[in-house]
mmCIF file of C-alpha atoms in Angstrom:
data_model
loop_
_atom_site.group_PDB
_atom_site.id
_atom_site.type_symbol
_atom_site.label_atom_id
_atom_site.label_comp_id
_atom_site.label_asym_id
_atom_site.label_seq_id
_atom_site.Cartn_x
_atom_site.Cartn_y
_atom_site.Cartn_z
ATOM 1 C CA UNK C 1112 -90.074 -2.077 -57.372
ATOM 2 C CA UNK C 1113 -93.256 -3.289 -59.451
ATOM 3 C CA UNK C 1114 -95.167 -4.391 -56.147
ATOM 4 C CA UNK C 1115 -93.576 -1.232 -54.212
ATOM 5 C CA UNK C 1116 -95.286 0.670 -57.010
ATOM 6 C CA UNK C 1117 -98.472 -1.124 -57.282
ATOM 7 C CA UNK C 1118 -99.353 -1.351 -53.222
ATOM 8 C CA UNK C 1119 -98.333 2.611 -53.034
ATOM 9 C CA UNK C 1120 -101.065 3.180 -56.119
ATOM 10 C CA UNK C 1121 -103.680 0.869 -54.142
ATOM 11 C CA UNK C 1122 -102.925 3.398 -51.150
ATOM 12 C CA UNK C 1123 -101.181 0.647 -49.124
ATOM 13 C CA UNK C 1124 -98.490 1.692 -46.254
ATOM 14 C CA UNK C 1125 -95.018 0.387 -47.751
ATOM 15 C CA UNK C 1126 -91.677 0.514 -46.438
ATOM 16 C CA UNK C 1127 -88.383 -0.903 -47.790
ATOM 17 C CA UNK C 1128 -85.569 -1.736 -45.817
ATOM 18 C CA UNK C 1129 -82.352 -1.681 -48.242
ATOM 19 C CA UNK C 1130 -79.635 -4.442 -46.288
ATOM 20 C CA UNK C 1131 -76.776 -3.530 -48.457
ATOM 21 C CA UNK C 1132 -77.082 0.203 -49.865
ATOM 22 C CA UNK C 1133 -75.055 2.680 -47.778
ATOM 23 C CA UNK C 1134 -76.854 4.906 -45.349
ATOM 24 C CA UNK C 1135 -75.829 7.606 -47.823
ATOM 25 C CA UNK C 1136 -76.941 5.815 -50.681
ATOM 26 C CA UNK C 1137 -79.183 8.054 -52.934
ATOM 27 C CA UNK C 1138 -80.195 5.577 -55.796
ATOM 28 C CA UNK C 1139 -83.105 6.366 -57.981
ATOM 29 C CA UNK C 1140 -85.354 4.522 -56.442
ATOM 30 C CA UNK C 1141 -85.192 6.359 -53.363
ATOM 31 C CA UNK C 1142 -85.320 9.439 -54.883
ATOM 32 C CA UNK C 1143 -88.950 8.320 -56.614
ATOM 33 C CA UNK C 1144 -89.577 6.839 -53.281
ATOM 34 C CA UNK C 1145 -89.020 10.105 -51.745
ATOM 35 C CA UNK C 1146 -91.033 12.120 -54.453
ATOM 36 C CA UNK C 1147 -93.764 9.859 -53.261
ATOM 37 C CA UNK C 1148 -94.020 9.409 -49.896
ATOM 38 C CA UNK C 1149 -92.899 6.199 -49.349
ATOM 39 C CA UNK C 1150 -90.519 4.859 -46.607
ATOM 40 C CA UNK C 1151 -86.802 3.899 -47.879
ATOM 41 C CA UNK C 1152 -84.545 3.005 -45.468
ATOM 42 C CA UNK C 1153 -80.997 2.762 -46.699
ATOM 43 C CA UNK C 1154 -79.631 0.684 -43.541
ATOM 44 C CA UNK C 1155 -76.204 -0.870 -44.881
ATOM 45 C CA UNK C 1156 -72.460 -0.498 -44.970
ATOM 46 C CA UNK C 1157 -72.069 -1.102 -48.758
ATOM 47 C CA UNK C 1158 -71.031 -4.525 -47.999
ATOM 48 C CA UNK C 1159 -69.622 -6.115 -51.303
ATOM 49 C CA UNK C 1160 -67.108 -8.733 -52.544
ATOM 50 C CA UNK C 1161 -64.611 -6.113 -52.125
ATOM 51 C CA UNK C 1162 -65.377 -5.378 -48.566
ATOM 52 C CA UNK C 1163 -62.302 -4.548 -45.879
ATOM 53 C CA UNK C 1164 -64.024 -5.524 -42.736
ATOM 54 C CA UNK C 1165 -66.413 -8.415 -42.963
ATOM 55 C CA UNK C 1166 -66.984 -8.894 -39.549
ATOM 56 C CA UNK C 1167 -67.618 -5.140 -38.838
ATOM 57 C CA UNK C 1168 -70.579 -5.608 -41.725
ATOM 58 C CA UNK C 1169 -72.296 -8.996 -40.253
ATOM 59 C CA UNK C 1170 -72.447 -6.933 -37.205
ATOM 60 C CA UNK C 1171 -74.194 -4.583 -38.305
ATOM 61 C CA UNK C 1172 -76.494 -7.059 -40.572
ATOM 62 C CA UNK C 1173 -76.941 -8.623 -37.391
ATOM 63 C CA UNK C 1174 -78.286 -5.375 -35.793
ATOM 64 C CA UNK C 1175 -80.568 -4.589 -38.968
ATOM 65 C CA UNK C 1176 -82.257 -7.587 -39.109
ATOM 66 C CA UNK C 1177 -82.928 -6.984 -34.997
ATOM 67 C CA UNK C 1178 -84.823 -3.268 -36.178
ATOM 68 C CA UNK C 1179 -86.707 -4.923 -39.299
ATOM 69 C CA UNK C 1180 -88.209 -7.819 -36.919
ATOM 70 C CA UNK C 1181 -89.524 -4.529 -34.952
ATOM 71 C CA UNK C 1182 -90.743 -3.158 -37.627
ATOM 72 C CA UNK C 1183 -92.770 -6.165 -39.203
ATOM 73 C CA UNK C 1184 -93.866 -7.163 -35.213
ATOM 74 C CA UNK C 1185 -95.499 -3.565 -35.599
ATOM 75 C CA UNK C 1186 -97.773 -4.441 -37.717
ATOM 76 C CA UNK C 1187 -97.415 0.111 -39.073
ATOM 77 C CA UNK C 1188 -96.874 -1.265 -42.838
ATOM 78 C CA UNK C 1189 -99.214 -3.233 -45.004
ATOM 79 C CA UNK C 1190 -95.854 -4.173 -47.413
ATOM 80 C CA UNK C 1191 -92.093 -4.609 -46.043
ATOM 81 C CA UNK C 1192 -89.506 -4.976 -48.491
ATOM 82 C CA UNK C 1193 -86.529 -6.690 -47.047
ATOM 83 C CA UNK C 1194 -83.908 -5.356 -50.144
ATOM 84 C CA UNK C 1195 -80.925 -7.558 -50.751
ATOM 85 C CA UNK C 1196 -81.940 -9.546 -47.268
ATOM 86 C CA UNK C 1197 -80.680 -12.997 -49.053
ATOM 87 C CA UNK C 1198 -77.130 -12.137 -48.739
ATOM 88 C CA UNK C 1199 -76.229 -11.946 -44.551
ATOM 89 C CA UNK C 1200 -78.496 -15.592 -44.628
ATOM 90 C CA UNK C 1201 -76.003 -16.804 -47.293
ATOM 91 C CA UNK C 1202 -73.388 -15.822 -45.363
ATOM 92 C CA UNK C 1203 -73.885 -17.102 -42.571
ATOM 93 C CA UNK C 1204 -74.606 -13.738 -40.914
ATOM 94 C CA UNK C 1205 -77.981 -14.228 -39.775
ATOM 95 C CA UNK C 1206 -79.786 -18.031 -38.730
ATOM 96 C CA UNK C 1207 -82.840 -18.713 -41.202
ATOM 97 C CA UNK C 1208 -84.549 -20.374 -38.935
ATOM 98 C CA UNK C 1209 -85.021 -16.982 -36.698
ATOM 99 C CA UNK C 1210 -86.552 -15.369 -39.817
ATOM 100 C CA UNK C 1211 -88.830 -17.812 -40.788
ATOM 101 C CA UNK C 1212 -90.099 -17.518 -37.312
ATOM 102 C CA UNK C 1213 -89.713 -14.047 -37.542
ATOM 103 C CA UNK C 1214 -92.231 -14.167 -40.636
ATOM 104 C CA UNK C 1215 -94.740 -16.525 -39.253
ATOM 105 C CA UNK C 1216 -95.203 -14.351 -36.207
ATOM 106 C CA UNK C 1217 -95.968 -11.366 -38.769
ATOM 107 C CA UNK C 1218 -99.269 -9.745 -38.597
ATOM 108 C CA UNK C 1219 -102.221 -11.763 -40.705
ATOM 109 C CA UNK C 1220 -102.208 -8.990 -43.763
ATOM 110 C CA UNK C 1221 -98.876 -8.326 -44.016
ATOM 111 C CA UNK C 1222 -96.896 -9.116 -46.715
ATOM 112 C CA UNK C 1223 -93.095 -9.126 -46.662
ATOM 113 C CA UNK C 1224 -91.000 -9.156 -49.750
ATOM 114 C CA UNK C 1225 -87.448 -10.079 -49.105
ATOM 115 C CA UNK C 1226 -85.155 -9.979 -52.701
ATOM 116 C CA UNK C 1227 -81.386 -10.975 -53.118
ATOM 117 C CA UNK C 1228 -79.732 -14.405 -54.875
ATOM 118 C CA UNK C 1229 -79.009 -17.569 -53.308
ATOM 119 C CA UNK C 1230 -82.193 -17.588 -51.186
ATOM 120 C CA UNK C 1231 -82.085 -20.421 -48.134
ATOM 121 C CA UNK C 1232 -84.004 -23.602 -48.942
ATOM 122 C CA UNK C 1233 -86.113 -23.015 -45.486
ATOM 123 C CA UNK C 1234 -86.644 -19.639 -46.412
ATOM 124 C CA UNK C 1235 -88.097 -20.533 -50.127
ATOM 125 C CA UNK C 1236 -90.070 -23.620 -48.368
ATOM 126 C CA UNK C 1237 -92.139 -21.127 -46.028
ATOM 127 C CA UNK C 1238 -92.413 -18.389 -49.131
ATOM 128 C CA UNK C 1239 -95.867 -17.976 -50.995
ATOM 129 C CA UNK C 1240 -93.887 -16.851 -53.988
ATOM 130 C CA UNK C 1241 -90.301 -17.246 -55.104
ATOM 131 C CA UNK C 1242 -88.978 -15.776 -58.083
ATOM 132 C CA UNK C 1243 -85.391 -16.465 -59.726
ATOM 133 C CA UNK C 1244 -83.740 -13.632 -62.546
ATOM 134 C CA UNK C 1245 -80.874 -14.625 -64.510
ATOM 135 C CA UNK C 1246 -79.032 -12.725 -66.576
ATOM 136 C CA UNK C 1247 -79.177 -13.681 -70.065
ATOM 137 C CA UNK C 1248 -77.299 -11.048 -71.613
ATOM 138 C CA UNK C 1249 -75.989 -7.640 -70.084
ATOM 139 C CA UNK C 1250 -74.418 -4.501 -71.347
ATOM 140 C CA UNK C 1251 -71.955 -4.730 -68.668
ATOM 141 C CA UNK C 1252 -70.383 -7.699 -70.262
ATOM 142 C CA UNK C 1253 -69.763 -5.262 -73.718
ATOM 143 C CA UNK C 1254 -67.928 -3.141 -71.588
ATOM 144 C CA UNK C 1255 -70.599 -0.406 -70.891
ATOM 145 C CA UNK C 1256 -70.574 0.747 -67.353
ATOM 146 C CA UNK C 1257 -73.581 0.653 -65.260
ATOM 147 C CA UNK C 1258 -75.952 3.871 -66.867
ATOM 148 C CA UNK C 1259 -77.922 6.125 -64.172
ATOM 149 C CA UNK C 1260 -81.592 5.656 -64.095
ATOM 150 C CA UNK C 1261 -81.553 2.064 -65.665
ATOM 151 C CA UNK C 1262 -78.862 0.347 -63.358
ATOM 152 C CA UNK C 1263 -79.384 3.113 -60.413
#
């Protein structure tokens, strides 16, 4: 959200493109993102450990990742956050090799930003910038349920 914030404040065209969050997701980041103008696409099914139907959400990964290669072919945004985009790679969902190419064929000035864990070694070999977190201590594991407006 840092870059997000910083391209919006430098008057750059952003969108983010969340591969997880539910269509009827309303997070508090998209509410800022909303107060501000800026494009939030909550394009998911949810999709979690706990999942029923698997299948029913590589699909629709599969058909996600087909609109955000129209959207960074466009060329319309300066910055394109791919949100949680790691995951249908892990998975096996989606073939790394189609979105490095997918990336390389992006217009010169655009920067994508694609976030999630267990990142494909092709995708960190093409990346400019790769950045691991790890928790080192979380309130979660004290028992204390995820608080509105820190975890969401």
């Amino acid at each position: 959200m840092g870059v997000l914030m910083r391209a919006w404040g430098r008057d750059m065209k952003v969108v983010m493109l969340q591969f997880i969050k539910h269509t009827t997701a309303n997070f508090g980041e998209q509410r800022a993102a909303q107060k501000m103008g800026i494009t939030v696409r909550a394009m998911g099914d949810g999709f979690t450990w706990r999942s029923q139907d698997l299948d029913a959400s590589a699909d629709l990964a599969r058909a996600l990742w087909e609109d955000a290669k129209e959207v960074i072919a466009a060329g319309e945004f300066d910055l394109v956050i791919l949100d949680e985009f790691t995951y249908p790679m892990h998975y096996g969902w989606l073939p790394v090799e189609d979105v490095v190419e997918a990336l390389k064929a992006r217009p010169e000035m655009q920067h994508v930003i694609i976030t999630g864990r267990h990142a494909p070694e092709a995708l960190v070999e093409y990346a400019d910038l790769v950045t691991e977190m790890n928790v080192v201590k979380h309130p979660y594991d004290a028992g204390i349920k995820a608080q509105p407006g820190i975890e969401f």
